[in-house]
Structure formats: structure tokens, C-alpha cells
XYZ file of C-alpha atoms in Angstrom:
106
model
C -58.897 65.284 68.719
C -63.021 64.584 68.837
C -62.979 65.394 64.756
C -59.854 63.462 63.506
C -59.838 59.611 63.679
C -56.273 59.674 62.393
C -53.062 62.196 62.707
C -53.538 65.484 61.995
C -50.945 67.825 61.432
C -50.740 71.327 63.466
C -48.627 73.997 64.055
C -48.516 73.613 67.893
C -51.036 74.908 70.218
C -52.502 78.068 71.255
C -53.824 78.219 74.920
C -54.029 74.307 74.791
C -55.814 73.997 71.306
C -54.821 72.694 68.315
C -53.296 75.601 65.891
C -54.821 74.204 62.232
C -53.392 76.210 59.442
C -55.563 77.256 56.748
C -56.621 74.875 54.841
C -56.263 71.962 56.792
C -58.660 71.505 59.196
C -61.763 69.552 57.907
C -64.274 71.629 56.810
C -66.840 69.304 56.790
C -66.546 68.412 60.784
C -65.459 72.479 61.799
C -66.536 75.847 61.600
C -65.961 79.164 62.406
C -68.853 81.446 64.475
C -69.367 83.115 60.468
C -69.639 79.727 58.974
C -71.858 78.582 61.255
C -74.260 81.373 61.289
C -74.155 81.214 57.255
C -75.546 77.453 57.707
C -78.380 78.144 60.472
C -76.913 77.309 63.616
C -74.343 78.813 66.933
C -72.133 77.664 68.757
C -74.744 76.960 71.752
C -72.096 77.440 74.471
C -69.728 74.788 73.093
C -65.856 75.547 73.507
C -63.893 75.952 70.802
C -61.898 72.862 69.396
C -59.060 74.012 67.792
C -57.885 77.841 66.080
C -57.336 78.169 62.660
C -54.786 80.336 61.616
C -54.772 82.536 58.647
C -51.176 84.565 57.237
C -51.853 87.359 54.486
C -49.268 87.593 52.167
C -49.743 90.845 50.638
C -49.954 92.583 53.650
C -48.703 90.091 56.157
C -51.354 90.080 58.581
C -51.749 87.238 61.024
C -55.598 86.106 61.751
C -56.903 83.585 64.635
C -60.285 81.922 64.581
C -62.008 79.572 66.959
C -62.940 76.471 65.320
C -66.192 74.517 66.443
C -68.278 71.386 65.623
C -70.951 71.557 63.573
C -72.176 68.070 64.984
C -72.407 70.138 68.542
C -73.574 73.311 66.871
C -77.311 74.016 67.790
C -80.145 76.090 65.588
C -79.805 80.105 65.799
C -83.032 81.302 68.006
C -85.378 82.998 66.015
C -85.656 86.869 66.194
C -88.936 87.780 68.745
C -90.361 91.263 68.280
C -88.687 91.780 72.227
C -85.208 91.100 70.328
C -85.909 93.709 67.612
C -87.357 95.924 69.648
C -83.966 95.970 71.561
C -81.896 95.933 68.341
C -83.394 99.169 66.998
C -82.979 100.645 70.569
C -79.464 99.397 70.098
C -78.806 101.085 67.222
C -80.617 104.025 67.651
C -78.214 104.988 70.298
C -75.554 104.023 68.131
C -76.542 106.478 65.012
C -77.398 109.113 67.991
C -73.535 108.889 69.665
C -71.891 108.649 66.229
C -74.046 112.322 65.056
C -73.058 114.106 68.884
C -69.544 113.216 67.829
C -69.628 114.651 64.406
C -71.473 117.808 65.945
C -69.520 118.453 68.633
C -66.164 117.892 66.586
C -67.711 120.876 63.849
């Protein structure tokens, strides 16, 4: 595993990754897509590493999330005006679908 230098214990594997339960995995060598965007930087077209996996107890929900390296992780690409541009386009439409469905259900 490129982020342990000694055993690590998983639950198995899920489509050939390591399955890290909560917890466990380093969080000082992997990240999630959320935790990575909350520091600055993106995947960049890395692969996942491993999948953490996350069990609610109240409600008993079962979570999976991609875990990446933040050594591999690359700097988010600042917002041009082309990007927002395309973003308020984007949710223009969005607002405009969500009010035709409210109208037409009336």
C-alpha cells in the first residue's frame, strides 16, 4: 500500500482496494474528494487508493468513500469568468425546471 510502510489492517477489498474502516486509515497521507477540496486541492485524475467505510448506528446506514493522496493531490483551478458564466447558466436552468415542475403539478 503506497501510504503504509507497515501492516495495515482492512476489512477486505472492494473492487481490488483496500476497505479502511473509519477511523483507521491515516489521515494525514488520505483524503476524501470533500477533504481535499476543504484544503485547496483535487484529485487531478489520480485513482483512488483505498475506500473508507462508514456504518451509522442510529440508523444503520452503510457509506463508501474513495480515499486519495494528498501527496498526489494537485491545486483546485481557479474559477475564470467563462466557468461562472457557465455555472449561472447551469443553474439558471436548474431554478427554471424545478418552477415548470411546481407549475405544472398546481
Amino acid at each position: 500500500m503506497p501510504w503504509a510502510t507497515g501492516t495495515v489492517l482492512t476489512r477486505g477489498t472492494v473492487d481490488g482496494l483496500p476497505l479502511l474502516t473509519w477511523g483507521r486509515a491515516p489521515r494525514d497521507r488520505l483524503a476524501t474528494r470533500r477533504q481535499l477540496r476543504t484544503l485547496g486541492l483535487r484529485p487531478g485524475g489520480a485513482d483512488p487508493v483505498a475506500v473508507l467505510y462508514v456504518k451509522h448506528r442510529a440508523s444503520g446506514r452503510r457509506n463508501f468513500a474513495s480515499l486519495y493522496l494528498i501527496d498526489r493531490a494537485m491545486p483546485v483551478r481557479p474559477m475564470t469568468p467563462a466557468r461562472w458564466a457557465a455555472l449561472d447558466k447551469a443553474n439558471r436552468a436548474r431554478l427554471a425546471r424545478r418552477y415548470t415542475q411546481y407549475r405544472d403539478a398546481a
